XYZ file of C-alpha atoms in Angstrom:
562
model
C 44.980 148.834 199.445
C 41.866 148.654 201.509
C 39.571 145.512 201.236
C 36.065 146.423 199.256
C 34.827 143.392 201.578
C 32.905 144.730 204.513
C 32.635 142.970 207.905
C 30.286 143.611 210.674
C 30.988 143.320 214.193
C 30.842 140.411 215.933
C 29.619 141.433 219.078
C 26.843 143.524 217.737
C 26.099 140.675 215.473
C 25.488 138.743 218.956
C 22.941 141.791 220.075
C 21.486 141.792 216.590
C 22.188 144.519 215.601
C 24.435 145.768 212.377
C 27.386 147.643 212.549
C 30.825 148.082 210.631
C 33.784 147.062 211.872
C 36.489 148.687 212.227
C 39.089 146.757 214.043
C 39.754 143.070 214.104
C 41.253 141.103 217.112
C 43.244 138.194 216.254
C 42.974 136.408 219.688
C 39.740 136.958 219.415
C 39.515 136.139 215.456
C 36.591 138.620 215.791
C 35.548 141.869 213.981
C 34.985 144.550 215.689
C 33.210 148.374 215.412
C 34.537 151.198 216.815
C 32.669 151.476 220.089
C 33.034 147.568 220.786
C 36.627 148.282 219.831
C 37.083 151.190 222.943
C 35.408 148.330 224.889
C 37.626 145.641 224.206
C 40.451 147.922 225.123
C 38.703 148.562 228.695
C 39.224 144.885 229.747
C 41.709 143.508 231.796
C 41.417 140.215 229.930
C 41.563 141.724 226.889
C 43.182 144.637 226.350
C 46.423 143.164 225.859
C 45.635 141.763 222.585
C 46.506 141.821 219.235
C 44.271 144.367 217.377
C 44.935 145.116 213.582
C 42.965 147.471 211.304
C 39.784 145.817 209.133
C 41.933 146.730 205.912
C 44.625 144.232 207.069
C 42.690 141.525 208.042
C 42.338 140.153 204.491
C 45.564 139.084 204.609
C 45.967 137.629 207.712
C 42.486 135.908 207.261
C 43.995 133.300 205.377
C 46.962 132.434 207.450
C 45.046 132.016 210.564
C 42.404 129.753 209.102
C 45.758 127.680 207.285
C 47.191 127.701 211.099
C 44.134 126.359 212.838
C 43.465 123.677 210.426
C 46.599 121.812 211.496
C 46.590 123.382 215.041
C 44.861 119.307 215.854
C 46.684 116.756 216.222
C 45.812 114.473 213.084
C 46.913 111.251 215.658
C 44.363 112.311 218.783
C 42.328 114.939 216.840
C 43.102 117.043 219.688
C 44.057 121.092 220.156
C 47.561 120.952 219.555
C 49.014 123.504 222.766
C 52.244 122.079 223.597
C 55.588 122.613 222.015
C 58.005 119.684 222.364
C 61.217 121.701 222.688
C 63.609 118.596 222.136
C 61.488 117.325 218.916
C 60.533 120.919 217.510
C 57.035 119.710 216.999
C 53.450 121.060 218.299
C 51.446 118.457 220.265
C 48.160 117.755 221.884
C 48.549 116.538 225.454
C 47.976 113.081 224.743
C 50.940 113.077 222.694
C 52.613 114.359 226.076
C 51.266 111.554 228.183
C 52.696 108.661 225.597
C 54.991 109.493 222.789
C 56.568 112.652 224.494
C 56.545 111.444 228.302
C 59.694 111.349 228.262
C 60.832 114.558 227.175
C 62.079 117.426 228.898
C 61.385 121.087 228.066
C 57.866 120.904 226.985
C 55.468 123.693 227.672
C 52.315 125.326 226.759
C 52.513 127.216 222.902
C 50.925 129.998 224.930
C 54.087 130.416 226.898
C 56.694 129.197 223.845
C 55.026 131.917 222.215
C 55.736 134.460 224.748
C 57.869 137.412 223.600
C 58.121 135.835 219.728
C 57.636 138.904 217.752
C 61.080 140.309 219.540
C 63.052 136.893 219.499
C 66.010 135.987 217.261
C 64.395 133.568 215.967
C 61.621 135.738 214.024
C 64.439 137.624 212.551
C 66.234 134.441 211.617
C 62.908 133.290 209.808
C 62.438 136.724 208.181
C 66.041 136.827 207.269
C 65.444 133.386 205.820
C 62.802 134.594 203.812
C 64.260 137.506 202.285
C 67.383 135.180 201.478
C 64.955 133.191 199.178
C 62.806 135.603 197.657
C 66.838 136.788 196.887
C 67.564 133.710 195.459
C 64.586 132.600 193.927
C 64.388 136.168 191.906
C 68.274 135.727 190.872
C 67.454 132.009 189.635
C 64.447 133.364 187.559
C 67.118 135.968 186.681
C 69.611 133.222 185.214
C 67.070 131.462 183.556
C 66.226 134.848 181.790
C 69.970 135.367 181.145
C 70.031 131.547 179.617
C 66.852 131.720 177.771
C 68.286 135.164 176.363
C 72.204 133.521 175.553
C 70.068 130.599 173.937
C 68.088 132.890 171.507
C 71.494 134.221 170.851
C 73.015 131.196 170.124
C 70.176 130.082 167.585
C 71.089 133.236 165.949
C 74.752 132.329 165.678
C 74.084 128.972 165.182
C 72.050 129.803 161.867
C 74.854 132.417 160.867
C 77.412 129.775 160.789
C 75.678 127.465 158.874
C 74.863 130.343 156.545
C 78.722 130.765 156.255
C 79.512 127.652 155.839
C 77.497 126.758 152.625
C 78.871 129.928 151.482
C 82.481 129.037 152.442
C 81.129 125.562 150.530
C 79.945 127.376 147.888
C 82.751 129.372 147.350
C 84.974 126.365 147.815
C 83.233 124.797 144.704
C 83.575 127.602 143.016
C 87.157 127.830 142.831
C 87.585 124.074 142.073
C 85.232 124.593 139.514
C 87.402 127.838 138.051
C 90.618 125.678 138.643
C 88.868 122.899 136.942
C 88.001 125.103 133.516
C 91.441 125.920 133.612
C 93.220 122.724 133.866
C 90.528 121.286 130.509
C 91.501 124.535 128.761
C 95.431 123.997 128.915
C 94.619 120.167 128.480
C 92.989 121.200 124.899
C 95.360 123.951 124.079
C 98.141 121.181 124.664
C 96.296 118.317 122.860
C 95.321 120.395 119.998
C 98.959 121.614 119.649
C 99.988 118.197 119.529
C 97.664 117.031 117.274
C 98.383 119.899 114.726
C 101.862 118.890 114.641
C 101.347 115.263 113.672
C 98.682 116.873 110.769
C 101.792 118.882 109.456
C 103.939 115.861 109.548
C 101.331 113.880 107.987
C 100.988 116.558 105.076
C 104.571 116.613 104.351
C 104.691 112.911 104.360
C 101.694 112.838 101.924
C 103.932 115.253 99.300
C 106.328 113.105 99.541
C 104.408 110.221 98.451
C 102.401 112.139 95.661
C 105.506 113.155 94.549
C 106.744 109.397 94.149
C 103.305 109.283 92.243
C 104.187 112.132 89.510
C 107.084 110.500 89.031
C 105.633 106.796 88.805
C 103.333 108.307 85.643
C 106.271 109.755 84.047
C 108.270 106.770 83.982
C 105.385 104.932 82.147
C 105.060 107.519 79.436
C 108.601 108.601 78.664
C 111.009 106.213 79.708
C 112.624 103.025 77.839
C 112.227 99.440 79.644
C 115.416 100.082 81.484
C 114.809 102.918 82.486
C 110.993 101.790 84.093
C 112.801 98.933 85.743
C 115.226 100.838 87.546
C 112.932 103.349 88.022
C 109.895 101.073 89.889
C 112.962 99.851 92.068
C 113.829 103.418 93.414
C 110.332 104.468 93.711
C 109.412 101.010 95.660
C 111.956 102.126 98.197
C 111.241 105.020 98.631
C 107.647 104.439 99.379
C 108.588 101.819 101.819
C 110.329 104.353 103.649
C 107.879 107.107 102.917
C 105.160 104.195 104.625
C 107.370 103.802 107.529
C 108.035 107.475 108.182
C 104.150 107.507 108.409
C 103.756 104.903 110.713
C 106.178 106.295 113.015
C 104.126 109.439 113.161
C 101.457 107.276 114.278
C 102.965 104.916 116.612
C 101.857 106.546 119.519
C 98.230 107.643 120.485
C 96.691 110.689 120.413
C 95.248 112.112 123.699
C 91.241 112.699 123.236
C 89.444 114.591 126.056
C 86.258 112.212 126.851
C 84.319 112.502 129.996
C 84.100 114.252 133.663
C 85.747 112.144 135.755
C 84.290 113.221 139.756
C 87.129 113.100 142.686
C 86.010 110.217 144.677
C 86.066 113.000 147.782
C 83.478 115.112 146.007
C 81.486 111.765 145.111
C 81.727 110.596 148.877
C 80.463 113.876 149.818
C 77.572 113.965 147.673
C 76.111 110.547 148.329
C 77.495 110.490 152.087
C 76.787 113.762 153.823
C 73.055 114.157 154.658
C 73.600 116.724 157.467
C 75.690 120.094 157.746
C 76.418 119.773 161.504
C 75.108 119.114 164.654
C 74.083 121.338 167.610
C 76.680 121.095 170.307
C 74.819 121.491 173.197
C 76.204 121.904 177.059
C 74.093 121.558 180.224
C 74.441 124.290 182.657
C 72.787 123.220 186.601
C 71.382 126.286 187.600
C 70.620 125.585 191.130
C 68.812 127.225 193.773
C 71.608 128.435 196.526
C 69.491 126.312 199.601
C 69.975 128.513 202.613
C 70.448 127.374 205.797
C 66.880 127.502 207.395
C 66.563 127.523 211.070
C 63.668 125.781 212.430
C 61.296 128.806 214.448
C 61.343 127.269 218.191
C 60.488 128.410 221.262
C 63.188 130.942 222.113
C 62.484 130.322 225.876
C 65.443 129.104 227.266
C 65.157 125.016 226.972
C 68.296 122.849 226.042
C 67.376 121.100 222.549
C 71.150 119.258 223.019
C 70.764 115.612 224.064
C 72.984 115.648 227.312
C 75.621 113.494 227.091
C 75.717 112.692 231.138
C 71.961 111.383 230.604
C 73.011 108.464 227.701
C 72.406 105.098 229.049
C 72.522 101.755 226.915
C 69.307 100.164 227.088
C 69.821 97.037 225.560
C 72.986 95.726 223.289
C 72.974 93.088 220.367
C 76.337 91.446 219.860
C 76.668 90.382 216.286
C 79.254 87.665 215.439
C 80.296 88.193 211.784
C 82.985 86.279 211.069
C 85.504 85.546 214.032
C 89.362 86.227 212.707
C 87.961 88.784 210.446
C 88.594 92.853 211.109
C 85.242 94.710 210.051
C 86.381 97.702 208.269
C 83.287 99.549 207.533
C 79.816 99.349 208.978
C 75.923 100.494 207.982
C 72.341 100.975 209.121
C 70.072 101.234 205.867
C 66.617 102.697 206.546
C 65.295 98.933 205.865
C 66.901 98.139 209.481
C 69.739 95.802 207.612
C 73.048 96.101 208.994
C 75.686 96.441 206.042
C 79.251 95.267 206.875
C 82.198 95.049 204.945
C 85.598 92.734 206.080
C 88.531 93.600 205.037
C 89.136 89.713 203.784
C 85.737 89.371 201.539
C 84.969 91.052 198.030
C 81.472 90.914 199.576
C 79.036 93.068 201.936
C 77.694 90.949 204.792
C 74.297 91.394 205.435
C 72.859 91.465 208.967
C 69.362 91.930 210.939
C 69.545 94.063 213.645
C 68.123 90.995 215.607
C 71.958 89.509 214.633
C 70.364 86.825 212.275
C 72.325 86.740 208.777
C 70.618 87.604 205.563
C 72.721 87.297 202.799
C 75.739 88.225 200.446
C 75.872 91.081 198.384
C 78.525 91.359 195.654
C 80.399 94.382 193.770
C 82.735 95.211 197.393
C 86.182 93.988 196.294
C 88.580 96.227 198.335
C 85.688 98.525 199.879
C 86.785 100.270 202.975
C 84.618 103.278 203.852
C 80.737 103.303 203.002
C 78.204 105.840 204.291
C 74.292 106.145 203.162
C 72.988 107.965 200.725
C 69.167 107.330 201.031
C 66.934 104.391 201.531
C 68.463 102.585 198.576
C 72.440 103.834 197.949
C 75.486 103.663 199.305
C 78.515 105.586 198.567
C 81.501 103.964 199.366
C 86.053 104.133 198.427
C 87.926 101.442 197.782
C 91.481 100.746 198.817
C 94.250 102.971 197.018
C 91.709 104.653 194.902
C 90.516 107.987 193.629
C 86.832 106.649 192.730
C 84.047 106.709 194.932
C 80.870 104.914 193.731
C 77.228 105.225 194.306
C 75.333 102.012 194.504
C 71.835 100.992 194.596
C 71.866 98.193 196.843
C 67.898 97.121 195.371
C 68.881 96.876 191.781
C 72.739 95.997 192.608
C 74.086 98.472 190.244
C 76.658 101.117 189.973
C 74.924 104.188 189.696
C 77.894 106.544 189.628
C 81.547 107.310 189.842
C 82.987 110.265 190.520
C 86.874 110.679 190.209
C 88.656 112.911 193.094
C 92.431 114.249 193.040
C 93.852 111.976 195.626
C 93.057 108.364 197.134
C 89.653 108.580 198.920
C 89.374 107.568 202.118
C 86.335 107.755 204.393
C 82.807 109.123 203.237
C 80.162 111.208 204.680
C 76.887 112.737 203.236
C 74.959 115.189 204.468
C 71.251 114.632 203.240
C 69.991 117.999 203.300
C 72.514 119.459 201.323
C 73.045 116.749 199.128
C 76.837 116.533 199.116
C 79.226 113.991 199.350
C 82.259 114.380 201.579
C 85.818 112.496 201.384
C 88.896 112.343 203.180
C 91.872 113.109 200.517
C 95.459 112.527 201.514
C 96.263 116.539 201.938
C 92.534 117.445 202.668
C 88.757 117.023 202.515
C 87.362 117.386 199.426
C 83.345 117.463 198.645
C 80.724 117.438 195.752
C 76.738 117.851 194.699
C 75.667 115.173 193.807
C 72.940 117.215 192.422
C 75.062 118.986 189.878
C 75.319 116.731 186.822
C 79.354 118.588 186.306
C 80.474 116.900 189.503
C 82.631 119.953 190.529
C 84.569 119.554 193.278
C 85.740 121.747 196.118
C 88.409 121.053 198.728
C 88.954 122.230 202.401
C 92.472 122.540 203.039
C 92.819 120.960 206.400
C 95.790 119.169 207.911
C 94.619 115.199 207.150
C 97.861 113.504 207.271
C 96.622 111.400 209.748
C 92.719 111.208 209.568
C 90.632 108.083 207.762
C 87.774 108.919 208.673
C 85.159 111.947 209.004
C 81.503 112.819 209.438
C 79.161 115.492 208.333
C 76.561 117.326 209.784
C 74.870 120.426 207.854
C 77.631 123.143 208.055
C 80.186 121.201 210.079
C 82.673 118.728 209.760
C 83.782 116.051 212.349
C 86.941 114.228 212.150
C 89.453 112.183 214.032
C 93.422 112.735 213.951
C 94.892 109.371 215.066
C 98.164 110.963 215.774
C 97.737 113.876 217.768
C 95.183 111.795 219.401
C 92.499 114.620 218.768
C 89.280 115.037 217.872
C 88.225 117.823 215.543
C 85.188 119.793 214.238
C 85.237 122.416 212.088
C 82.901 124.331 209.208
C 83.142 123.446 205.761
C 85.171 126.370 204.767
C 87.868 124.748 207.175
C 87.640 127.305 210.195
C 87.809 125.102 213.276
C 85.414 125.418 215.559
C 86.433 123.130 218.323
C 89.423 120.688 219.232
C 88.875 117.881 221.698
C 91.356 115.660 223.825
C 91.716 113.506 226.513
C 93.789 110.348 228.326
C 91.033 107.849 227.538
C 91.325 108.693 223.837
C 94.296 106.551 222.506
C 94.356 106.319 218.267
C 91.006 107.661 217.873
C 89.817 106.419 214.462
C 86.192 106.216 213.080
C 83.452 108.860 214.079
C 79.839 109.831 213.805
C 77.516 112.392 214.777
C 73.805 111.737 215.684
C 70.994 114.236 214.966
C 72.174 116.448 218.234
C 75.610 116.797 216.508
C 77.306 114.889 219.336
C 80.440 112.855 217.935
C 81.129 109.160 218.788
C 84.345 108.178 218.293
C 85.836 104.614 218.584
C 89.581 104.459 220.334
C 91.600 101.209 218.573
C 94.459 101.284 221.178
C 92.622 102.400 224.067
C 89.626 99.986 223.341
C 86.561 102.255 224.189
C 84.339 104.188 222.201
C 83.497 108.226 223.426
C 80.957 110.429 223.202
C 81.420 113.999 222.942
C 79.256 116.653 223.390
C 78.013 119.038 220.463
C 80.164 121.834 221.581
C 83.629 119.541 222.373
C 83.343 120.367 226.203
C 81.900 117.198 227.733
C 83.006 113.456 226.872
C 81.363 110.190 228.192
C 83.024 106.936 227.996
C 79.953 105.082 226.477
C 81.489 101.751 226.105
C 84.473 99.926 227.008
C 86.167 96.217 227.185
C 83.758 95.263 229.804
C 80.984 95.598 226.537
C 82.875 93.387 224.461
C 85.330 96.315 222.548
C 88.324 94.979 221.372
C 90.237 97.556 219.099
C 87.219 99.218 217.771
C 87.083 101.071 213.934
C 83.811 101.196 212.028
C 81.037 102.998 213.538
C 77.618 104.309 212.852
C 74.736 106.096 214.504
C 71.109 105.306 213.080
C 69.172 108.652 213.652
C 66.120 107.080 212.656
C 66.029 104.706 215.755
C 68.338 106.179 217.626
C 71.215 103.693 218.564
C 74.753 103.128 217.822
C 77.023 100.436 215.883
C 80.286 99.694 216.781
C 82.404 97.048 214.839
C 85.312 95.509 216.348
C 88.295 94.947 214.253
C 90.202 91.799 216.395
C 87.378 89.577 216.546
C 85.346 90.530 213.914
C 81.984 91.036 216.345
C 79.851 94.113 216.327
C 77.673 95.968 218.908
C 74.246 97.331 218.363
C 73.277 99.586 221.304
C 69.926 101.039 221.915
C 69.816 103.893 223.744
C 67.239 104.501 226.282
């Protein structure tokens, strides 16, 4: 849709006079009439540039005035024209002269630029962006499909509890039909009973007014004799007329009273104040990250740290307790040096200066610990299938997650928040953003590895068998195998932000470096640096150096690389 907005053009603007442009040069960020336009073209110096039509400029207004506002440096408040190939960043050329001196690679934007629009790397971007619009439309698309299943389930919800005070209802009901019943054959029974003792009753009351009639006879008719012997037969027969009655009476008569309630129903009236509960389940609907790739000069300029360049510019040797084997090793982003000895249920705090800080409890049995931000730790104990996270500030347990085999070494990968771990027949890994804790496996051969590191899509590990070391993608396709002489038992490993792999050698008593893409090794450091059957290791991206933990004499080695 065209703009309403109209723009005059610049350079007539300059003349003072007022026409409408047409055209709008973004080198120039200029409007521009027709006939100015034709002129423009004429130039040597300018007829190369970008010209777009007046409609479109709307939309590209905006993004140009959003690119030249941080197109300083906010350090120098300088242009920013150089692109620092090896730090991906856009800098002024003071930030050449000091923080970037050293680099290699750097050039003017004007020349990183060059050729952009046809690189890979502006389809990479675009392809990036079309992958999240994707995803971002098919999350908004779930949500609709949960907010849709929840409406549903209110429905449902409402229907059952409709059902079940019917099914209650009807449930009374029939107790209440059963319960008629049962009085009425209780009544029909009783009154049958009772009726019979009535009849006996009656037939024992002729009997006695028949002892009567004959009582008033005797006194009007017969001699003295005859009375005498007469009140004698009568007297016994009334006694056993009077116990004939009071056997008919011995036992009690059944007389319906009162509702007696079932201590069930009585418990449920004065007990149940609710007909259910909501079961509810929380479903993580997550936004698939994709892989971005960083847009950088496509001119050809290594971004690899070359492993031939690495020199040691200074080493720290840390004595942590002599007779002791360090079995797992740290850098938190506080610059304090985490170790854990395989004879202490404690983590040995360290300065990188060397100087000793202090205990820290909950690491009975801890053998592999990697960092999970500026505060946690994630780390496996001995013979277990539980890997914790813990907050090293508040000294808690923040989380266990339960795997299918004994866990040995960790790794996380910060930018896809998941948590690696080195099973006995493979690798398995979760999100620690997804509250279900799912987990995934990647069948690799691990009979022989301890230890592993991650970085983004790949996976490094060492096989202290075969004597190799091996990196691979995450779905288990290996990308590269690496071995050599000067590699004897290689054990733990790390990756630094260039995705080379340091690897320390127990039996040969060095510690490697390999290159990125598993071609090129350096022997970094040896016994002449102090190694002496070297395991734990760690490389601090942050300030780029290296810590290597001995496991004969319990020392460790922070190197700073230059």
């Amino acid at each position: 849709m065209a703009s309403e907005k109209t723009f005059n053009c610049g350079p007539c603007d300059y003349k003072h006079e007022t026409q409408t442009a047409v055209k709008w040069c973004t080198d120039c960020t200029e409007a521009l009439c027709l006939t100015c336009f034709e002129a423009h073209k004429s130039f040597k110096v300018s007829r190369n540039h970008n010209i777009i039509s007046i409609e479109d400029m709307d939309a590209l207004k905006g993004i140009m005035l959003d690119i030249s506002e941080v197109q300083r440096c906010e350090q120098h408040d300088k242009p920013s024209e150089y692109f620092c190939n090896l730090h991906d960043d856009v800098v002024c050329i003071e930030c050449i002269q000091t923080k970037h001196c050293q680099c290699t690679g750097w050039l003017p934007i004007s020349e990183a630029a060059d050729g952009v629009k046809s690189s890979v790397t502006k389809e990479i971007i675009s392809t990036d962006l079309e992958d999240v619009v994707r995803n971002v439309e098919e999350l908004i698309d779930n949500h609709e499909t949960e907010r849709i299943n929840n409406q549903n389930a209110c429905i449902n919800l409402k229907d059952e509890a409709s059902k079940l005070v019917q099914s209650i209802i009807q449930k009374v009901k029939n107790l209440e039909a059963e319960f008629v019943k049962t009085v009425d054959l209780q009544h029909k029974e009783i009154s049958s009973n009772i009726g019979s003792r009535i009849l006996e009753l009656q037939c024992k009351l002729q009997k006695v007014k028949e002892l009567k009639g004959r009582m008033s006879a005797f006194e009007g008719y017969a001699s003295d004799t005859h009375m005498f012997l007469g009140i004698r037969k009568i007297s016994t027969e009334l006694c056993d007329s009077i116990e004939e009655i009071k056997s008919v009476t011995e036992n009690p008569i059944v007389v319906m009273k009162e509702l007696q309630i079932a201590d069930s129903v009585t418990s449920f009236l004065s007990e149940v104040s609710l007909i259910g509960h909501v079961k509810n389940d929380r479903t993580h609907i997550a936004f698939k990250t994709t892989t971005l790739q960083k847009i950088q000069s496509h001119v050809s300029v290594s971004v690899s740290n070359p492993i031939e360049d690495m020199k040691i510019q200074n080493i720290v040797k840390i004595d942590v307790s002599k007779g002791s084997k360090l079995v797992s090793a740290l850098v938190l982003s506080n610059k304090q040096l985490i170790f854990k000895r395989d004879d202490s249920d404690k983590f040995d705090i360290y300065t990188t200066d060397g100087m000793f800080v202090r205990y820290q409890s909950e690491a009975d049995n801890v053998k592999y610990m990697t960092v999970i931000d500026s505060e946690r730790v994630a780390y496996s104990r001995e013979k277990s299938r539980v890997v914790s996270i813990f907050n090293m500030q508040t000294q808690q347990t923040e989380k266990k997650i339960t795997f299918n085999e004994t866990c040995y070494g960790v790794s996380y990968d910060s930018s896809t928040h998941i948590l690696y771990t080195v099973g006995r027949t493979a690798i398995f890994y979760v999100d620690l953003l997804d509250d279900r804790l799912r987990i995934s496996t990647v069948k690799l051969n691990v009979h022989s590895v301890f230890h592993l590191s991650v970085k983004e899509d790949k996976l490094y590990y060492a096989d202290t068998t075969s004597n190799t070391v091996n990196c691979c993608y995450i779905n288990g396709e290996e990308i590269w195998s690496f071995k050599n002489e000067l590699m004897k038992f290689p054990n733990g490993i790390t990756t630094d932000r260039y995705g080379n792999a340091y690897v320390t050698c127990t039996k040969s008593n060095n510690v490697l470096v390999i290159s990125a893409d598993g071609r090129q090794y350096t022997e970094i450091l040896n016994a002449s640096n102090g190694i002496e059957e070297p395991r734990a290791i760690f490389y601090d991206k942050m300030e780029n150096r290296l810590l290597a933990c001995n496991t004969l004499n319990g020392q460790a080695l922070l190197c700073t690389f230059q």
